[in-house]
mmCIF file of C-alpha atoms in Angstrom:
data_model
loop_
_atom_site.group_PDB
_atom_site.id
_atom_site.type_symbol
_atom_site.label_atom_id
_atom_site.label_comp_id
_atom_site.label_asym_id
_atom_site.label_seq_id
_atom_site.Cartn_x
_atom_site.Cartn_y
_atom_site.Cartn_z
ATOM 1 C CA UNK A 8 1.832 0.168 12.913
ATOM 2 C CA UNK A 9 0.595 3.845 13.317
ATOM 3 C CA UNK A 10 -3.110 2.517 13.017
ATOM 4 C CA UNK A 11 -2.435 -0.009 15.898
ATOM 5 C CA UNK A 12 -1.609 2.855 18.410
ATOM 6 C CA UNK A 13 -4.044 5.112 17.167
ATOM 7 C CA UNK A 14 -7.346 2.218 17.658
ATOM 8 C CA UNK A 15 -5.938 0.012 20.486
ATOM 9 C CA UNK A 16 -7.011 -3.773 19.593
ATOM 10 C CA UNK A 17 -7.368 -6.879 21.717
ATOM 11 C CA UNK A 18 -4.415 -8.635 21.294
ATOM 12 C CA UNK A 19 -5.418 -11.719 19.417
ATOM 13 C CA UNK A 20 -7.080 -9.733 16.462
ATOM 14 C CA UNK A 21 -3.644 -7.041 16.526
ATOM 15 C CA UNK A 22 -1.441 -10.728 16.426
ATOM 16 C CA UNK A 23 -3.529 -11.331 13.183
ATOM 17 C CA UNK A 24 -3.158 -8.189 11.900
ATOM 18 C CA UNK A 25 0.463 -7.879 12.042
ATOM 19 C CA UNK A 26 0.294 -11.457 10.830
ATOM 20 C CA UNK A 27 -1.359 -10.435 7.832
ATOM 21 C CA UNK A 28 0.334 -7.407 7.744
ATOM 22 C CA UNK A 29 4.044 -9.008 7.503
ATOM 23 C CA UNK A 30 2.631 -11.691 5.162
ATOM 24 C CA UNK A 31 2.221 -8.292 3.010
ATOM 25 C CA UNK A 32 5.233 -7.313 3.305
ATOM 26 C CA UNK A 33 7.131 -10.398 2.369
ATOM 27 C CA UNK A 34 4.672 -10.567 -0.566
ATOM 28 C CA UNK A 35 5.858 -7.143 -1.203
ATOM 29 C CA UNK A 36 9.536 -8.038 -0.976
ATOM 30 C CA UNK A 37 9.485 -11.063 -3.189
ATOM 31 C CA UNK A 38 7.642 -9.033 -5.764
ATOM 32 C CA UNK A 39 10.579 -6.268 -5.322
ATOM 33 C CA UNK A 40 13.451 -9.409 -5.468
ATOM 34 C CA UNK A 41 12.028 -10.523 -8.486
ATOM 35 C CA UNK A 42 12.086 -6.956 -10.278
ATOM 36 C CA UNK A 43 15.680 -6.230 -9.785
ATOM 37 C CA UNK A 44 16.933 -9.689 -10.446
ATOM 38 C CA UNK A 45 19.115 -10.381 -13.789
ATOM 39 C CA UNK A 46 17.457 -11.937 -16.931
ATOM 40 C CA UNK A 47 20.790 -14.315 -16.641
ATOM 41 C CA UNK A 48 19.009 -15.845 -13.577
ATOM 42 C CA UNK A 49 16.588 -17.584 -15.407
ATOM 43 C CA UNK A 50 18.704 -18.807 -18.257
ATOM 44 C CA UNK A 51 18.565 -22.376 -18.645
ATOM 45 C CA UNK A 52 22.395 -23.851 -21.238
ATOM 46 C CA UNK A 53 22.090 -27.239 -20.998
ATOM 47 C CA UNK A 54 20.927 -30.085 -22.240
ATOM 48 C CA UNK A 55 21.421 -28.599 -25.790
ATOM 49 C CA UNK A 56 18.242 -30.267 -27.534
ATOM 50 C CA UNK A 57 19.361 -32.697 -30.171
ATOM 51 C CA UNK A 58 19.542 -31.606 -33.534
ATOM 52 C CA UNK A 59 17.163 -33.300 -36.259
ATOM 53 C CA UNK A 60 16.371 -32.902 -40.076
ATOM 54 C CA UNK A 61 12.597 -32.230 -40.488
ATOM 55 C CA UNK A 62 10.247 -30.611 -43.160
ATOM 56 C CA UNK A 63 7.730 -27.949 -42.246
ATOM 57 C CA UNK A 64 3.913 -28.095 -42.922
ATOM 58 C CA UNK A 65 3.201 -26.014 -45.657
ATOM 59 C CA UNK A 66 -0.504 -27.675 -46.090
ATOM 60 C CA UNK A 67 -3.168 -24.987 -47.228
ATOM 61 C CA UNK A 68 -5.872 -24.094 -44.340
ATOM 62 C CA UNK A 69 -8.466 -26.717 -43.571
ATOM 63 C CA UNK A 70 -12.393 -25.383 -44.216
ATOM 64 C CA UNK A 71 -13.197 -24.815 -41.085
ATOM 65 C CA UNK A 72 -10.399 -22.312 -39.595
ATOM 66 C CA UNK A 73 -10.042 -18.512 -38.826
ATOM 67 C CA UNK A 74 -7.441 -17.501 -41.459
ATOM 68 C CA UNK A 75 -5.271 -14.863 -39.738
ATOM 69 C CA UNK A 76 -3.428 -13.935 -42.431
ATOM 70 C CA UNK A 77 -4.601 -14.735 -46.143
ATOM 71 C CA UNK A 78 -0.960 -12.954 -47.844
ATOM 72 C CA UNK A 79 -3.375 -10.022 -48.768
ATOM 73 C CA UNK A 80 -3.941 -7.496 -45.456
ATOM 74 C CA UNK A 81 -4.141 -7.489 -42.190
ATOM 75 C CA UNK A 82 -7.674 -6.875 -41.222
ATOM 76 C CA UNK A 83 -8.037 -9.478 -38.548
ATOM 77 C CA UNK A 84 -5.273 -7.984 -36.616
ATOM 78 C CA UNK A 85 -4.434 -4.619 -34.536
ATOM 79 C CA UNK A 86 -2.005 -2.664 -32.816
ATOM 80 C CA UNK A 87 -1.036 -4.153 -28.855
ATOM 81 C CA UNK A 88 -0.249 -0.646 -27.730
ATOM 82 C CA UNK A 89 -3.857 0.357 -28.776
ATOM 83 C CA UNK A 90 -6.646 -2.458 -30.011
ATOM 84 C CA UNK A 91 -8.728 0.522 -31.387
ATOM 85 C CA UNK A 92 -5.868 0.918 -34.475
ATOM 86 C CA UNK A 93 -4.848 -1.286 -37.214
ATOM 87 C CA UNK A 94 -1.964 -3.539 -37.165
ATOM 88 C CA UNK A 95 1.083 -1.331 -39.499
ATOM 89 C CA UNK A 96 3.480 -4.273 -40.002
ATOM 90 C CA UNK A 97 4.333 -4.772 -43.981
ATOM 91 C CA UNK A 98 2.739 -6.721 -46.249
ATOM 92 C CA UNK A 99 4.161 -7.418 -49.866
ATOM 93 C CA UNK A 100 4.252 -10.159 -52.074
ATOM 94 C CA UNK A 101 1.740 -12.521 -49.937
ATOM 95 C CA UNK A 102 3.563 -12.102 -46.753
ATOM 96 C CA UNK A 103 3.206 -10.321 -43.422
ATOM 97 C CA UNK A 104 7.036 -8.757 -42.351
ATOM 98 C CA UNK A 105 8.071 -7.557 -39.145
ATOM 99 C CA UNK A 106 7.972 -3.485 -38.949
ATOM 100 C CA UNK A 107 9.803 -3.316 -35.504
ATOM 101 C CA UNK A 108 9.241 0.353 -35.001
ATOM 102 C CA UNK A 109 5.015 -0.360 -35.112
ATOM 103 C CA UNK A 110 5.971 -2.660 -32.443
ATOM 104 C CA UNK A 111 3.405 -5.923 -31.650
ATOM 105 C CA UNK A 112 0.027 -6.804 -33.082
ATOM 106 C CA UNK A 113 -2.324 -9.273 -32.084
ATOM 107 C CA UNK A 114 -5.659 -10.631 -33.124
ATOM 108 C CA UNK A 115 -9.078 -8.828 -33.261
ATOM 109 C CA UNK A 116 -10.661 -12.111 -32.189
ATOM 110 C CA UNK A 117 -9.993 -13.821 -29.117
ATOM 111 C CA UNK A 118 -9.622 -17.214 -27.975
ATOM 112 C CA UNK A 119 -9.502 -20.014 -25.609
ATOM 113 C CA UNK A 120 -8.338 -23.394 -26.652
ATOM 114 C CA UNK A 121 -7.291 -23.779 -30.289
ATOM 115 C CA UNK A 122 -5.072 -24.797 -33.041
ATOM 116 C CA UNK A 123 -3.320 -22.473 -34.505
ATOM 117 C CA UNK A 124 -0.938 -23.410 -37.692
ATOM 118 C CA UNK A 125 1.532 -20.294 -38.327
ATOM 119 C CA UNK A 126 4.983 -20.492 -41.226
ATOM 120 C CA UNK A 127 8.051 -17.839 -40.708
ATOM 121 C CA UNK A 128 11.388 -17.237 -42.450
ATOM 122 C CA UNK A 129 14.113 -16.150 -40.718
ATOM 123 C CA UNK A 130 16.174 -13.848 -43.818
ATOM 124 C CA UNK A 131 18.959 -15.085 -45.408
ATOM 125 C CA UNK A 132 22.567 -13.603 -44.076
ATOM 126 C CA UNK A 133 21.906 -13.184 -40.517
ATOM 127 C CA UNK A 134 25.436 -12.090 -38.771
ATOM 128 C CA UNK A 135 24.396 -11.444 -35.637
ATOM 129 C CA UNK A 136 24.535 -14.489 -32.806
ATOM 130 C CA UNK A 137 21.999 -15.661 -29.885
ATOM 131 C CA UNK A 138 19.350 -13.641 -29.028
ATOM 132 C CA UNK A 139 19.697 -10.637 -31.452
ATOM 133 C CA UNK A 140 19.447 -13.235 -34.579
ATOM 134 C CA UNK A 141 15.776 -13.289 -35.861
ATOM 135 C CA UNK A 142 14.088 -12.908 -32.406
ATOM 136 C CA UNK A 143 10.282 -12.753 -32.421
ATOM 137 C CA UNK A 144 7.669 -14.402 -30.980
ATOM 138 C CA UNK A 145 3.793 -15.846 -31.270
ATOM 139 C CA UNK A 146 2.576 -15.149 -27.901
ATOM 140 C CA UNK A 147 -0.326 -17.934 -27.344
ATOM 141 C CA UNK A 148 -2.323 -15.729 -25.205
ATOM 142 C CA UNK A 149 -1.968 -12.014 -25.598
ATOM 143 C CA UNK A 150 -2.797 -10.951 -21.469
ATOM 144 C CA UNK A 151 -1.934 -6.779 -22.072
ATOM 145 C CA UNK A 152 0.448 -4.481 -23.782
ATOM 146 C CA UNK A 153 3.873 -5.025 -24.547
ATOM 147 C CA UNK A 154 5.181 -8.656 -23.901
ATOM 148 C CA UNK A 155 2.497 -9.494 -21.865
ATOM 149 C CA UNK A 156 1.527 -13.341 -21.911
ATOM 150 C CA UNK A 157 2.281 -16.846 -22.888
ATOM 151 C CA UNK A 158 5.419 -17.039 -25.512
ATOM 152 C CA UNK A 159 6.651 -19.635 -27.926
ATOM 153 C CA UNK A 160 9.857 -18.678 -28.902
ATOM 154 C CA UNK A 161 11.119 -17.666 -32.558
ATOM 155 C CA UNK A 162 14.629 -17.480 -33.083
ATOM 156 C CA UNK A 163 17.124 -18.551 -35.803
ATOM 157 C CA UNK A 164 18.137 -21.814 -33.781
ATOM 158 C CA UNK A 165 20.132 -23.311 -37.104
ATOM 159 C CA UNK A 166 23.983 -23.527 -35.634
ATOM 160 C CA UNK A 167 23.146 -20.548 -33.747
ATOM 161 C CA UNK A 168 24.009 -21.409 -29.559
ATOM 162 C CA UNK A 169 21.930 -19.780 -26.883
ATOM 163 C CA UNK A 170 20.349 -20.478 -23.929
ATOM 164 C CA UNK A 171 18.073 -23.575 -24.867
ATOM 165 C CA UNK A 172 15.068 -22.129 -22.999
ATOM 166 C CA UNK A 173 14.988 -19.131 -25.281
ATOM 167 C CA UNK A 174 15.794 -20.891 -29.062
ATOM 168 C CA UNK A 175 13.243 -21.680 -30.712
ATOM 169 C CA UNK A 176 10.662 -24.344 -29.889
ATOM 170 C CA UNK A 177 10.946 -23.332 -26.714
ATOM 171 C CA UNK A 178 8.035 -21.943 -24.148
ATOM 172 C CA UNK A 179 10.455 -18.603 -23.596
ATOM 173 C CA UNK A 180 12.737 -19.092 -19.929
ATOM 174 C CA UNK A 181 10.126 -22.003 -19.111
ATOM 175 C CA UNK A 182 10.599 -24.901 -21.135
ATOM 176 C CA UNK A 183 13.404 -26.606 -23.401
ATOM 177 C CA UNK A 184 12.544 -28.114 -26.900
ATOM 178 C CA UNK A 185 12.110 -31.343 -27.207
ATOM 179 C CA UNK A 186 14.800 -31.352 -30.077
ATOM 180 C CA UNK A 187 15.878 -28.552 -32.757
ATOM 181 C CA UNK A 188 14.096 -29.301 -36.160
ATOM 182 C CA UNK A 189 15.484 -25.689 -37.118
ATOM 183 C CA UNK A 190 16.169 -24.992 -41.108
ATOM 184 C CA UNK A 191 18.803 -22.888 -42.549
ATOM 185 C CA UNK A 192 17.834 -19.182 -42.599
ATOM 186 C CA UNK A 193 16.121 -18.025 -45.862
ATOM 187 C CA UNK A 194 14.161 -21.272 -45.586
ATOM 188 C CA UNK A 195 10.731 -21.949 -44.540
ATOM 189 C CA UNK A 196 9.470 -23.228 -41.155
ATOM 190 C CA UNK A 197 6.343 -24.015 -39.331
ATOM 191 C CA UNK A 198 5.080 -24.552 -36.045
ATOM 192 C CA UNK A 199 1.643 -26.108 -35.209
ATOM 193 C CA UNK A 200 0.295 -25.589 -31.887
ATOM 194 C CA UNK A 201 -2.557 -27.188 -29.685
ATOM 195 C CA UNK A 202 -3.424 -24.234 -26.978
ATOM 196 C CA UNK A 203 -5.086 -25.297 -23.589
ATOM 197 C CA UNK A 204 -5.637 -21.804 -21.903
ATOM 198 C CA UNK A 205 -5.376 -21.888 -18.092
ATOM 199 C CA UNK A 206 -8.572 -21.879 -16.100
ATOM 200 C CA UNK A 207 -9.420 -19.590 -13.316
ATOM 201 C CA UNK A 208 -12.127 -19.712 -10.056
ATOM 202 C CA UNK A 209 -14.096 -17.129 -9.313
ATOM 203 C CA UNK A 210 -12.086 -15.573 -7.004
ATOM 204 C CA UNK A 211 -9.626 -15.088 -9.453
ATOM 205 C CA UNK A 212 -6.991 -18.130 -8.139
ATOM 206 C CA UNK A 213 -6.022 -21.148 -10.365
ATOM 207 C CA UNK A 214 -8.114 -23.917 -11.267
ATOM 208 C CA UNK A 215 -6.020 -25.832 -14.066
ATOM 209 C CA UNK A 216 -2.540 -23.929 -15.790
ATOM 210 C CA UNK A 217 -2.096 -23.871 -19.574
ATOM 211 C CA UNK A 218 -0.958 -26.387 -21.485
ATOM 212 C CA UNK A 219 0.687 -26.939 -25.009
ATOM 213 C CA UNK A 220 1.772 -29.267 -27.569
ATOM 214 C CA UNK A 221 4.040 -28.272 -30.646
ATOM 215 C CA UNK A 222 5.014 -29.369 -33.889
ATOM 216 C CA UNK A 223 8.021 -27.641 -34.780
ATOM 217 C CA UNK A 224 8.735 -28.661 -38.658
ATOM 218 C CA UNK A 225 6.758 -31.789 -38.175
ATOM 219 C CA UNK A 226 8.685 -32.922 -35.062
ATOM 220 C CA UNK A 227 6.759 -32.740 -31.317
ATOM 221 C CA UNK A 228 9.137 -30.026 -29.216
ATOM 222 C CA UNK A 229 6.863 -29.622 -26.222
ATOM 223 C CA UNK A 230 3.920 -32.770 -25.713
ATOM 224 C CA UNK A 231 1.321 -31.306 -23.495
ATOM 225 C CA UNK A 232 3.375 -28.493 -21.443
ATOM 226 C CA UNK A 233 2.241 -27.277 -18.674
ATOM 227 C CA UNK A 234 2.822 -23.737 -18.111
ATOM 228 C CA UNK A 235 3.917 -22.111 -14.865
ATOM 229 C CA UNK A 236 2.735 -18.852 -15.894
ATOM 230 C CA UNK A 237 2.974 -16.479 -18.188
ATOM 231 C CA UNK A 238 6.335 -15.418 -19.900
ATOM 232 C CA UNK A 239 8.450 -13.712 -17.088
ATOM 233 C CA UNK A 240 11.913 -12.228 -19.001
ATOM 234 C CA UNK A 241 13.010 -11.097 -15.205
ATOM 235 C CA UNK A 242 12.222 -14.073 -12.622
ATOM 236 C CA UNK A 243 10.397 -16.794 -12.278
ATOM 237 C CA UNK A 244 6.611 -17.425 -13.484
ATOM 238 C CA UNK A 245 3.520 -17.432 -11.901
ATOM 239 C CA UNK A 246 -0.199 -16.756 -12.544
ATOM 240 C CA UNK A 247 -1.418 -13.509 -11.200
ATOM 241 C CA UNK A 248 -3.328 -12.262 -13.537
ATOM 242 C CA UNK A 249 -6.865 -13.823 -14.022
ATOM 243 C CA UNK A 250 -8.179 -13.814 -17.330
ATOM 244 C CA UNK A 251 -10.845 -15.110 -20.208
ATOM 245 C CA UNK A 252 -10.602 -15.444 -24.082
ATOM 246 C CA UNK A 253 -7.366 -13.761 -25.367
ATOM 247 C CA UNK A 254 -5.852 -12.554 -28.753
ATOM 248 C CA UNK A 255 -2.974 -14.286 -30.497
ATOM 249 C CA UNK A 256 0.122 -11.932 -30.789
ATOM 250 C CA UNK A 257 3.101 -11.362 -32.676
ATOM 251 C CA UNK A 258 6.493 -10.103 -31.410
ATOM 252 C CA UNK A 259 8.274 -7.776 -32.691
ATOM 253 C CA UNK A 260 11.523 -7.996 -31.041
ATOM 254 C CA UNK A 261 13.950 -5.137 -30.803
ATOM 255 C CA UNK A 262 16.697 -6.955 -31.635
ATOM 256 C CA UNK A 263 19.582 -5.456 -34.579
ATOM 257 C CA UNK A 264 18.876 -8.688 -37.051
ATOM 258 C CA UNK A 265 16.751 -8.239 -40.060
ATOM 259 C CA UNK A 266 12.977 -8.434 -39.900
ATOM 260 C CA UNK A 267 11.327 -11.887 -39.815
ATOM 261 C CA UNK A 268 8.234 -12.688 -42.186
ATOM 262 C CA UNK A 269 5.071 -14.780 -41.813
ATOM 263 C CA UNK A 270 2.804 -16.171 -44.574
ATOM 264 C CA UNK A 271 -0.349 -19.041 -44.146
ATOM 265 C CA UNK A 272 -1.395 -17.974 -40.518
ATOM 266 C CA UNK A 273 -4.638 -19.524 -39.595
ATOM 267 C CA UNK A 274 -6.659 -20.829 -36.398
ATOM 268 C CA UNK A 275 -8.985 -23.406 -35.192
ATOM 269 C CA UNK A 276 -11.548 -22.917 -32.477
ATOM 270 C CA UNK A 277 -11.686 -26.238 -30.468
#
């Protein structure tokens, strides 16, 4: 408003500016709304997805893929915080475990559309309930650090209520599963994914959202989702971030439960 006084303006070009201007500011206010909203907001109870019996894919990598984790090191993966340094989660025994205080990793390679085949195992003699019981994540398109991006939810969902858009199977505070395939904890499941990553103009706006199909145990919980944005924990999503090729990135969660563990991670350019 200062400016205004300071370089008087013909009134049709000052109507547009404070136009503009007050288009600004209730850009500006949304933006603020949506930071000090509640994560409750955006918690989604019912309808509980119906639970169903399935076997996971265990099948070996086919020729062609990226393997992402061979049960033997994690060279094709690195720190979130900082790409330039290795990824420090555990590896023993042919599988990659959670090390929650190393925080996330993600790929070294990025990507664009793909299928990526991934197994976890909740452990055995989880007592805690909802969100703090095995929480982790594969994030399908790693946009920054931290949580940054597009998340399918992990979670021990076996006789284990929460909010259905954040079990697992689920495209985190977006989209419900299709139906809960989850096995007991201490048992092995899989999720296969076919990744459509959103497409962007030139000047940065939307051209076509993300979209995703998964097999969760064998059993289709999302058929060709389309994404609103990425993951918002606070809010509801959009896409304001433009962006290209992106790494694939594990979660780890801060929850109390005991680390989760990954083996037979691998990826398919398409």
């Amino acid at each position: 408003m200062t400016t205004f006084l300071l370089f008087p303006t013909p009134l049709p070009t000052m109507k547009a500016a404070l136009l503009v201007s007050g288009l600004f500011l209730s850009f500006s206010m949304m933006a603020q709304a949506q930071q000090t909203g509640k994560p409750e907001d955006t918690e989604v109870w019912e309808p509980v997805p119906k639970t169903v019996t399935a076997s996971p894919n265990l099948a070996p990598p086919p020729s062609d893929a990226v393997v992402l984790f061979n049960g033997q090191d994690l060279s094709p993966w690195v720190s979130t915080e900082n790409r330039t340094a290795p990824a420090k989660w555990q590896v023993a025994g042919g599988l990659l475990t959670v090390d929650k205080k190393a925080g996330n990793i993600e790929t070294r390679q990025t990507f664009t559309n793909y299928q990526l085949h991934l197994e976890w195992r909740i452990p055995a003699g989880m007592r805690e309930t909802g969100q703090s019981r095995g929480n982790s994540g594969v994030f399908l398109a790693s946009i920054g650090k931290g949580d940054l991006g597009y998340e399918l939810q992990i979670l021990d969902s076996y006789q284990n209520k929460t909010y259905v858009n954040g079990m697992a199977g689920s495209i985190y505070k977006q989209h419900i599963p299709l139906a809960n395939p989850a096995r007991k904890p201490g048992e092995w499941q899989s999720y296969d994914v076919l990744w459509t990553a959103p497409v962007f103009k030139a000047d940065g706006s939307l051209q076509a959202p993300a979209r995703v199909t998964v097999w969760f145990n064998g059993v289709v919980v999302q058929n060709n989702t389309v994404l609103a944005g990425p993951t918002q924990y606070i809010g509801k999503p959009s896409y304001q971030q433009a962006h290209g090729p992106s790494p694939i990135k594990l979660q780890a969660h801060g929850d109390p439960s005991a680390p989760i563990s990954f083996r037979n991670i691998w990826v398919r350019k398409l």
